[in-house]
CSV table of C-alpha atoms in Angstrom, one decimal:
chain,number,residue,atom,x,y,z
X,16,MET,CA,100.7,63.6,104.6
X,17,SER,CA,97.2,61.1,103.0
X,18,GLY,CA,95.6,61.2,99.8
X,19,PRO,CA,92.5,62.2,101.5
X,20,THR,CA,93.7,64.6,104.1
X,21,GLN,CA,96.0,66.5,101.2
X,22,GLN,CA,92.4,66.9,99.2
X,23,THR,CA,90.4,67.7,102.0
X,24,ARG,CA,92.9,70.3,102.4
X,25,ARG,CA,93.3,71.9,98.6
X,26,VAL,CA,89.4,71.7,98.7
X,27,ILE,CA,88.8,74.6,101.8
X,28,LEU,CA,92.3,76.0,100.4
X,29,ALA,CA,90.1,76.2,96.9
X,30,SER,CA,86.7,77.8,98.6
X,31,LEU,CA,88.9,80.0,101.0
X,32,ILE,CA,90.5,81.7,98.0
X,33,GLY,CA,87.5,82.1,95.9
X,34,THR,CA,85.0,83.2,98.3
X,35,SER,CA,87.4,85.5,99.3
X,36,LEU,CA,87.5,86.9,95.9
X,37,GLU,CA,84.0,87.0,95.2
X,38,TRP,CA,83.3,88.7,98.5
X,39,TYR,CA,86.4,91.2,97.9
X,40,ASP,CA,84.3,92.1,94.3
X,41,PHE,CA,81.0,92.3,96.6
X,42,PHE,CA,82.6,94.4,99.4
X,43,LEU,CA,84.1,96.3,96.9
X,44,TYR,CA,80.9,97.5,95.4
X,45,THR,CA,79.5,98.0,99.2
X,46,THR,CA,82.0,100.1,100.5
X,47,ALA,CA,82.2,102.6,96.8
X,48,ALA,CA,78.4,102.9,97.7
X,49,THR,CA,78.7,104.7,100.4
X,50,LEU,CA,82.5,106.7,99.5
X,51,VAL,CA,82.3,107.4,95.5
X,52,PHE,CA,79.3,106.4,93.8
X,53,PRO,CA,77.0,109.3,95.3
X,54,LYS,CA,78.8,111.6,94.0
X,55,LEU,CA,79.8,109.9,90.7
X,56,PHE,CA,76.6,108.3,89.4
X,57,PHE,CA,74.4,110.3,91.1
X,58,PRO,CA,75.3,114.2,91.1
X,59,SER,CA,72.2,115.9,90.7
X,60,LEU,CA,70.6,115.1,94.0
X,61,ASP,CA,70.7,116.1,97.6
X,62,PRO,CA,73.9,114.0,99.4
X,63,PHE,CA,71.5,111.8,101.7
X,64,SER,CA,69.2,110.8,98.1
X,65,ALA,CA,72.2,110.6,96.8
X,66,THR,CA,73.4,108.1,99.1
X,67,LEU,CA,70.0,106.6,99.6
X,68,ALA,CA,70.0,106.1,95.8
X,69,SER,CA,73.3,104.5,95.6
X,70,LEU,CA,72.3,102.2,98.6
X,71,THR,CA,69.4,100.9,96.4
X,72,THR,CA,71.6,99.9,93.6
X,73,ASN,CA,73.7,98.1,96.3
X,74,ALA,CA,70.7,96.1,97.3
X,75,VAL,CA,70.0,94.8,93.2
X,76,ALA,CA,72.8,92.2,94.2
X,77,PHE,CA,70.5,90.7,97.3
X,78,VAL,CA,67.7,90.5,94.9
X,79,ALA,CA,69.8,89.2,92.3
X,80,ARG,CA,71.5,86.7,94.9
X,81,PRO,CA,68.4,84.0,94.9
X,82,LEU,CA,68.2,83.6,91.9
X,83,GLY,CA,71.7,82.8,91.1
X,84,GLY,CA,71.2,80.3,93.9
X,85,VAL,CA,68.1,78.9,92.3
X,86,VAL,CA,70.1,78.8,88.7
X,87,PHE,CA,73.4,77.7,89.9
X,88,GLY,CA,72.0,75.7,92.8
X,89,HIS,CA,69.8,73.5,90.3
X,90,PHE,CA,73.1,72.8,88.1
X,91,GLY,CA,75.4,72.3,91.2
X,92,ASP,CA,73.0,69.5,92.3
X,93,ARG,CA,73.0,68.0,88.8
X,94,VAL,CA,76.0,68.4,87.2
X,95,GLY,CA,78.4,69.2,90.0
X,96,ARG,CA,79.5,71.1,92.4
X,97,LYS,CA,82.9,71.5,91.0
X,98,THR,CA,81.8,73.0,87.3
X,99,VAL,CA,79.3,75.5,89.1
X,100,LEU,CA,82.0,77.0,91.4
X,101,VAL,CA,84.0,78.0,88.3
X,102,VAL,CA,81.3,79.4,86.3
X,103,THR,CA,80.4,81.2,89.5
X,104,LEU,CA,83.9,82.9,89.9
X,105,LEU,CA,83.9,84.0,86.3
X,106,VAL,CA,80.7,85.4,86.2
X,107,MET,CA,81.4,87.9,89.9
X,108,GLY,CA,85.2,88.4,88.2
X,109,VAL,CA,84.0,89.8,84.8
X,110,SER,CA,81.0,92.0,86.3
X,111,THR,CA,83.5,93.5,88.6
X,112,PHE,CA,86.3,94.2,86.1
X,113,LEU,CA,83.4,96.2,83.7
X,114,ILE,CA,82.5,98.0,86.8
X,115,GLY,CA,85.6,99.6,87.0
X,116,VAL,CA,85.7,100.9,83.6
X,117,LEU,CA,82.3,102.1,83.3
X,118,PRO,CA,81.7,105.7,82.8
X,119,GLY,CA,79.9,108.4,85.6
X,120,TYR,CA,77.1,110.4,85.2
X,121,ALA,CA,78.9,113.1,84.1
X,122,ALA,CA,79.6,111.3,80.5
X,123,VAL,CA,76.7,109.1,79.6
X,124,GLY,CA,74.1,110.8,81.6
X,125,VAL,CA,71.0,108.2,83.5
X,126,LEU,CA,72.6,105.7,81.6
X,127,ALA,CA,75.7,105.4,83.6
X,128,PRO,CA,73.2,104.3,87.2
X,129,ILE,CA,71.5,102.0,85.2
X,130,LEU,CA,74.5,100.2,83.8
X,131,LEU,CA,76.0,100.0,87.2
X,132,ALA,CA,72.6,98.2,88.5
X,133,VAL,CA,72.9,96.1,86.2
X,134,LEU,CA,76.5,95.0,86.9
X,135,ARG,CA,75.5,94.5,90.4
X,136,PHE,CA,72.9,92.3,89.6
X,137,VAL,CA,75.3,89.9,87.8
X,138,GLN,CA,77.4,90.5,90.6
X,139,GLY,CA,74.4,89.2,92.5
X,140,LEU,CA,74.0,86.6,90.2
X,141,GLY,CA,77.2,85.2,91.1
X,142,LEU,CA,77.9,85.4,94.1
X,143,GLY,CA,74.4,83.4,94.7
X,144,GLY,CA,75.4,80.8,93.7
X,145,GLU,CA,79.2,80.8,94.7
X,146,TRP,CA,78.7,80.6,98.7
X,147,GLY,CA,76.8,76.7,98.4
X,148,GLY,CA,79.1,75.5,96.4
X,149,ALA,CA,82.1,76.5,98.6
X,150,VAL,CA,79.7,75.5,101.7
X,151,ILE,CA,78.8,72.2,100.4
X,152,MET,CA,82.3,71.1,98.6
X,153,SER,CA,84.3,71.8,101.9
X,154,LEU,CA,81.4,70.4,104.0
X,155,GLU,CA,81.0,67.4,102.3
X,156,HIS,CA,85.2,66.3,101.9
X,157,GLY,CA,87.4,65.7,105.0
X,158,ASP,CA,86.2,64.0,108.4
X,159,GLY,CA,83.0,63.8,109.4
X,160,ARG,CA,83.3,64.7,112.9
X,161,ARG,CA,84.9,68.3,111.5
X,162,ARG,CA,82.0,69.5,109.2
X,163,GLY,CA,81.5,72.8,111.2
X,164,PHE,CA,85.1,73.8,111.0
X,165,ASN,CA,85.7,72.6,107.3
X,166,ALA,CA,82.6,74.3,106.4
X,167,SER,CA,83.6,77.5,108.2
X,168,TRP,CA,86.4,78.3,106.1
X,169,PRO,CA,84.7,79.6,103.1
X,170,GLN,CA,82.6,82.3,105.6
X,171,VAL,CA,86.1,83.3,106.1
X,172,GLY,CA,85.9,84.5,103.0
X,173,VAL,CA,83.9,87.3,103.9
X,174,PRO,CA,86.5,89.0,106.3
X,175,ALA,CA,89.2,88.6,104.2
X,176,GLY,CA,87.4,90.0,101.1
X,177,TYR,CA,86.4,92.8,103.4
X,178,VAL,CA,90.2,93.2,104.5
X,179,LEU,CA,91.3,93.1,100.7
X,180,ALA,CA,89.0,95.1,99.1
X,181,THR,CA,88.9,98.0,102.1
X,182,GLY,CA,92.3,98.0,102.5
X,183,LEU,CA,93.0,98.6,98.8
X,184,LEU,CA,90.3,101.2,98.5
X,185,THR,CA,92.1,102.9,101.9
X,186,ILE,CA,95.3,102.7,100.6
X,187,MET,CA,93.8,104.9,97.2
X,188,ASN,CA,91.7,107.2,99.3
X,189,VAL,CA,95.2,108.3,101.5
X,190,THR,CA,97.9,108.3,99.0
X,191,MET,CA,96.3,110.5,96.3
X,192,SER,CA,93.8,113.7,96.4
X,193,ASP,CA,89.8,113.3,96.7
X,194,ALA,CA,89.7,114.8,93.5
X,195,ALA,CA,92.0,111.9,92.0
X,196,PHE,CA,90.3,109.0,93.9
X,197,LEU,CA,86.7,110.1,92.8
X,198,SER,CA,88.0,110.4,88.8
X,199,TRP,CA,90.2,107.1,88.7
X,200,GLY,CA,91.5,105.7,91.9
X,201,TRP,CA,88.6,103.9,92.9
X,202,ARG,CA,88.7,101.8,89.9
X,203,ILE,CA,91.8,100.6,90.4
X,204,PRO,CA,90.7,97.7,93.1
X,205,PHE,CA,87.9,97.1,90.6
X,206,LEU,CA,90.1,96.6,87.8
X,207,LEU,CA,92.6,94.1,89.7
X,208,SER,CA,90.0,91.4,90.3
X,209,GLY,CA,90.4,90.7,86.8
X,210,ALA,CA,93.8,89.8,87.1
X,211,LEU,CA,93.0,87.8,90.7
X,212,VAL,CA,90.1,85.9,88.9
X,213,PHE,CA,92.6,83.9,87.2
X,214,VAL,CA,94.7,82.5,90.6
X,215,GLY,CA,90.8,81.2,91.5
X,216,LEU,CA,90.4,79.6,88.6
X,217,TRP,CA,93.8,77.8,88.7
X,218,VAL,CA,93.3,77.0,92.2
X,219,ARG,CA,89.6,75.4,91.7
X,220,LEU,CA,90.5,73.6,88.5
X,221,ARG,CA,92.7,71.2,90.5
X,222,ILE,CA,90.5,70.2,93.2
X,223,THR,CA,87.6,66.7,92.9
X,224,GLU,CA,84.4,66.7,92.6
X,225,SER,CA,82.7,66.2,96.0
X,226,PRO,CA,82.4,62.5,96.9
X,227,LEU,CA,79.2,62.4,98.6
X,228,PHE,CA,77.6,64.0,95.2
X,229,ALA,CA,79.6,61.2,93.2
X,230,GLU,CA,77.7,58.9,95.0
X,231,VAL,CA,74.6,60.2,94.0
X,232,GLU,CA,75.6,60.5,90.7
X,233,GLN,CA,77.0,56.4,90.9
X,234,ARG,CA,73.5,55.6,92.1
X,235,GLY,CA,71.3,57.8,89.9
X,236,ALA,CA,70.0,59.2,92.7
X,237,LYS,CA,70.2,62.9,91.2
X,238,ALA,CA,66.8,65.1,91.6
X,239,LYS,CA,65.5,66.2,88.2
X,240,MET,CA,63.9,69.2,89.5
X,241,PRO,CA,66.2,70.3,93.0
X,242,LEU,CA,64.3,73.2,93.7
X,243,VAL,CA,60.6,71.9,93.0
X,244,GLU,CA,61.6,68.8,95.8
X,245,VAL,CA,63.4,71.4,98.2
X,246,LEU,CA,60.1,72.7,98.2
X,247,ARG,CA,57.7,69.9,98.3
X,248,THR,CA,60.1,67.7,100.7
X,249,HIS,CA,61.9,70.4,102.9
X,250,PRO,CA,60.0,73.1,103.7
X,251,ARG,CA,60.9,73.4,107.4
X,252,ALA,CA,64.7,73.3,106.8
X,253,LEU,CA,63.9,76.0,104.2
X,254,LEU,CA,61.8,78.1,106.4
X,255,SER,CA,64.9,77.8,109.4
X,256,ALA,CA,67.6,78.4,107.0
X,257,PHE,CA,65.9,81.8,105.6
X,258,THR,CA,65.0,82.9,109.5
X,259,ALA,CA,68.4,81.9,111.0
X,260,ARG,CA,70.2,83.9,108.7
X,261,ILE,CA,68.0,87.2,108.5
X,262,GLY,CA,69.5,88.6,112.2
X,263,VAL,CA,73.2,87.9,111.0
X,264,ASP,CA,72.8,89.9,107.9
X,265,VAL,CA,71.0,92.7,109.4
X,266,ALA,CA,73.9,93.0,112.3
X,267,PHE,CA,76.6,92.6,110.0
X,268,TYR,CA,75.4,95.1,107.4
X,269,THR,CA,74.9,97.5,110.5
X,270,PHE,CA,78.0,96.9,111.8
X,271,THR,CA,79.9,97.3,108.9
X,272,ALA,CA,78.0,99.5,106.1
X,273,TYR,CA,75.8,101.5,108.1
X,274,ILE,CA,78.7,102.0,110.7
X,275,ILE,CA,80.2,104.4,107.4
X,276,VAL,CA,77.1,106.1,106.9
X,277,TYR,CA,77.0,107.1,110.4
X,278,ILE,CA,80.5,108.0,111.3
X,279,THR,CA,80.8,110.3,107.8
X,280,GLY,CA,76.9,112.0,107.7
X,281,GLU,CA,76.0,112.5,111.2
X,282,LEU,CA,79.6,113.0,113.5
X,283,GLY,CA,81.3,114.4,110.7
X,284,LEU,CA,84.3,112.2,111.7
X,285,PRO,CA,87.2,111.4,108.5
X,286,ARG,CA,85.5,107.9,106.8
X,287,SER,CA,89.1,106.2,107.5
X,288,TYR,CA,87.8,106.2,111.2
X,289,ALA,CA,84.9,103.4,109.8
X,290,LEU,CA,87.0,102.1,107.8
X,291,ASN,CA,90.0,101.4,109.8
X,292,ALA,CA,87.7,100.3,112.4
X,293,VAL,CA,85.9,97.5,110.9
X,294,LEU,CA,89.3,96.5,109.0
X,295,ILE,CA,90.8,95.6,112.5
X,296,GLY,CA,87.5,93.5,113.7
X,297,SER,CA,87.5,92.3,109.9
X,298,ALA,CA,91.1,90.9,110.8
X,299,LEU,CA,90.0,89.4,113.6
X,300,GLN,CA,87.7,87.1,112.3
X,301,LEU,CA,90.2,85.1,109.7
X,302,ALA,CA,90.9,83.7,113.3
X,303,LEU,CA,87.3,83.6,115.1
X,304,ILE,CA,85.1,82.4,111.9
X,305,PRO,CA,86.9,78.9,112.3
X,306,LEU,CA,87.2,79.0,116.0
X,307,ALA,CA,83.8,79.7,116.2
X,308,GLY,CA,82.8,76.5,113.9
X,309,ALA,CA,85.0,74.2,115.3
X,310,LEU,CA,83.4,75.2,118.7
X,311,SER,CA,80.5,74.2,117.0
X,312,ASP,CA,82.1,71.0,116.0
X,313,ARG,CA,82.3,70.0,120.0
X,314,TYR,CA,79.3,71.6,121.7
X,315,GLY,CA,76.6,71.8,118.7
X,316,ARG,CA,75.5,74.4,116.2
X,317,ARG,CA,73.0,75.9,117.9
X,318,PRO,CA,74.5,76.7,121.4
X,319,VAL,CA,77.2,78.8,119.4
X,320,TYR,CA,75.2,80.4,117.3
X,321,LEU,CA,73.2,81.5,119.8
X,322,VAL,CA,75.5,82.6,121.9
X,323,GLY,CA,76.5,85.3,118.8
X,324,VAL,CA,72.8,86.0,118.3
X,325,VAL,CA,72.6,87.0,122.2
X,326,GLY,CA,76.0,89.1,122.1
X,327,ALA,CA,75.2,90.9,119.3
X,328,ALA,CA,71.5,91.9,120.6
X,329,VAL,CA,73.1,92.8,124.0
X,330,TRP,CA,76.3,94.9,122.2
X,331,VAL,CA,74.2,96.9,119.9
X,332,PHE,CA,72.9,99.3,122.1
X,333,ALA,CA,76.4,99.7,123.3
X,334,PHE,CA,77.4,100.1,119.9
X,335,PHE,CA,76.2,103.4,118.6
X,336,PRO,CA,77.1,105.4,121.8
X,337,LEU,CA,80.9,104.3,121.4
X,338,LEU,CA,80.5,105.7,118.2
X,339,ASP,CA,79.1,108.6,119.1
X,340,THR,CA,82.2,109.3,121.5
X,341,LYS,CA,84.3,110.4,118.6
X,342,SER,CA,87.1,109.0,119.8
X,343,PHE,CA,88.8,106.6,117.2
X,344,PRO,CA,90.1,103.8,119.8
X,345,LEU,CA,86.2,103.6,121.4
X,346,ILE,CA,85.0,103.4,117.8
X,347,ALA,CA,87.2,100.6,117.1
X,348,LEU,CA,86.1,98.8,120.3
X,349,ALA,CA,82.5,99.2,118.7
X,350,ALA,CA,83.4,97.3,115.6
X,351,VAL,CA,85.5,94.3,116.9
X,352,VAL,CA,83.2,93.2,119.6
X,353,ALA,CA,80.2,94.0,117.1
X,354,LEU,CA,82.1,91.7,114.7
X,355,VAL,CA,83.0,89.0,117.6
X,356,THR,CA,79.3,88.4,118.1
X,357,HIS,CA,79.0,88.1,114.4
X,358,ALA,CA,82.1,85.5,114.0
X,359,ALA,CA,80.0,83.5,116.9
X,360,MET,CA,77.2,83.2,114.3
X,361,TYR,CA,78.7,83.0,111.4
X,362,GLY,CA,81.2,80.6,112.2
X,363,PRO,CA,78.5,77.2,112.5
X,364,GLN,CA,75.8,78.6,110.4
X,365,ALA,CA,77.1,77.6,107.0
X,366,ALA,CA,77.4,73.7,108.3
X,367,PHE,CA,74.1,74.5,110.4
X,368,ILE,CA,71.8,75.1,106.9
X,369,ALA,CA,73.7,73.0,104.8
X,370,GLU,CA,73.5,69.7,106.7
X,371,LEU,CA,69.5,70.8,106.8
X,372,PHE,CA,69.4,69.3,103.2
X,373,SER,CA,70.1,66.0,102.0
X,374,THR,CA,73.2,65.5,99.4
X,375,ARG,CA,70.4,65.0,96.6
X,376,LEU,CA,69.2,68.5,97.2
X,377,ARG,CA,72.0,70.6,99.2
X,378,TYR,CA,73.4,73.1,96.9
X,379,SER,CA,69.5,73.9,95.9
X,380,GLY,CA,68.1,74.4,99.4
X,381,ALA,CA,71.2,76.3,101.0
X,382,SER,CA,71.9,78.3,98.3
X,383,MET,CA,68.2,79.1,98.7
X,384,GLY,CA,67.4,79.3,102.1
X,385,TYR,CA,70.4,81.3,102.4
X,386,GLN,CA,70.4,83.8,99.2
X,387,VAL,CA,66.7,84.9,100.1
X,388,ALA,CA,66.9,85.6,103.7
X,389,GLY,CA,69.7,88.2,102.3
X,390,ILE,CA,67.1,90.2,100.6
X,391,VAL,CA,65.3,91.0,103.5
X,392,GLY,CA,68.5,90.9,105.8
X,393,GLY,CA,71.7,92.4,103.7
X,394,ALA,CA,69.8,94.6,101.1
X,395,LEU,CA,67.3,96.5,103.5
X,396,ALA,CA,69.7,96.2,106.6
X,397,PRO,CA,72.0,100.0,105.6
X,398,VAL,CA,68.7,101.6,104.0
X,399,ILE,CA,66.4,100.8,107.0
X,400,ALA,CA,68.8,102.2,109.1
X,401,LEU,CA,69.3,105.2,107.0
X,402,GLN,CA,65.6,105.9,107.2
X,403,LEU,CA,65.0,104.9,111.1
X,404,PHE,CA,68.1,107.5,111.7
X,405,GLU,CA,66.1,109.9,109.3
X,406,SER,CA,62.7,109.7,110.8
X,407,PHE,CA,63.4,109.4,114.3
X,408,GLN,CA,66.9,111.1,114.7
X,409,SER,CA,67.9,108.7,117.1
X,410,THR,CA,70.0,105.2,117.0
X,411,LEU,CA,67.7,103.8,119.3
X,412,ALA,CA,65.4,103.0,116.8
X,413,VAL,CA,68.5,101.2,114.7
X,414,SER,CA,69.1,99.4,117.7
X,415,ILE,CA,65.9,98.3,118.3
X,416,TYR,CA,65.4,97.1,114.4
X,417,VAL,CA,68.8,94.7,115.1
X,418,VAL,CA,67.3,93.3,117.7
X,419,VAL,CA,64.0,92.4,116.2
X,420,ALA,CA,66.1,90.8,113.7
X,421,LEU,CA,68.3,88.6,115.6
X,422,ALA,CA,64.7,87.5,117.7
X,423,VAL,CA,63.8,86.2,114.6
X,424,THR,CA,67.3,84.6,113.7
X,425,ALA,CA,66.5,82.7,117.5
X,426,LEU,CA,63.3,81.8,116.3
X,427,GLY,CA,64.9,80.0,113.2
X,428,LEU,CA,67.1,77.9,115.6
X,429,ALA,CA,64.2,77.1,118.1
X,430,ILE,CA,62.6,74.9,115.4
X,431,ALA,CA,65.8,73.3,113.6
X,432,PRO,CA,67.2,69.9,114.8
X,433,GLU,CA,70.8,70.3,116.1
X,434,THR,CA,72.3,68.8,112.5
X,435,ARG,CA,76.2,68.2,114.5
X,436,ASP,CA,75.5,64.4,114.5
X,437,LEU,CA,73.5,63.9,111.4
X,438,ASP,CA,75.0,61.3,109.0
X,439,LEU,CA,74.6,63.1,105.4
X,440,ALA,CA,74.0,59.8,104.1
X,441,GLU,CA,71.2,59.4,106.1
X,442,PRO,CA,69.9,63.1,106.8
X,443,THR,CA,67.8,62.2,109.2
X,444,ARG,CA,69.1,59.8,111.4
X,445,PRO,CA,71.5,60.8,114.5
X,446,LYS,CA,74.6,58.9,114.5
X,447,ALA,CA,74.4,59.6,118.4
X,448,PRO,CA,72.1,61.6,120.7
X,449,GLN,CA,71.6,65.0,121.0
X,450,VAL,CA,73.0,66.7,124.2
X,451,GLY,CA,73.1,70.2,125.3
X,452,PRO,CA,70.9,73.1,126.3
X,453,PHE,CA,68.8,72.5,122.6
X,454,ALA,CA,68.4,68.5,122.9
């Protein structure tokens, strides 16, 4: 095995392990926010209001993510990718561990949900800096013809983290009584994060700095104020990154978070139906996301991305009717196909967004565009879906909401160039003529 190939694989592995741990921490909270936190931190509210309040604290992290993207993006473009990735992993791991030891409302009253929201905010800061660094390190190492495939591996951290988080919570849930689970069982996966962080740190400390960033550093071309320069020189790229992500987030959190609320609250089914259905779909995404990334290397980022957008827009109208059957095989089918369409969008997304920005501004630009969209998309999606169903008593309103968000994503793809053939050293100069329906 040659040195560069070995190093590229090591970087991809470090990015995958690190992002998996970060998303494990993040999804622990998201899942617990629907299953545990309404009862533990908001016991004085009625079930609907408690769930809404819990999902609102969940949304706090999405507000923090752009701030994390700005802060860590600045240092990622100024100091280097590797150092920032070590720090973001520590931030996420420590905050998740502290959530695991947090007292409930019964012990400290209103201070409990306040501390919960603060720690969720810190989680958001860590994740806001994590994504850009992991994707860019994978993108900037290795063969330029495989950038879509390489950059897709940090995206695999999302389903990997979900599988790990949901799997552990499910084991805790089914192996103990409801009283024990609500009392202390849910804490075990959060506390485990403290040990897992050391694994991620060991891997990340062994990788080398991005060669493209090292070249920028050697030339003395580092940006003094990266975010200011991004806003001044890359406004269209920021708009495209922002809009291209919104629909992906809305669809994903409808398919994976709101499904739990809908199945348990509206259909009265065991929460295991929703958790296991999404678990199956997430397991399939472990292979489908890199496949979509590889296809984007062959056919282009935007065509593959658009296939997922159209697929999700169509499938959302079958998604809820399948849930309404109350049949687990059909519920699983609904979740699996939904997450297949998400994989088609999510696989090429990392390379597409990162390639929109020049090397000296890539960490700040990609992080900002990606994370700001998370507020409008992922943070609000479960809350808006909950409110729409409550207002209209129909899942059709939720489906239309998802389609509108996906239309915004299609617009973001339309206003962007095809990035597959761009030379990252000269980001505005394509290496080969553009081909395909988006040329």
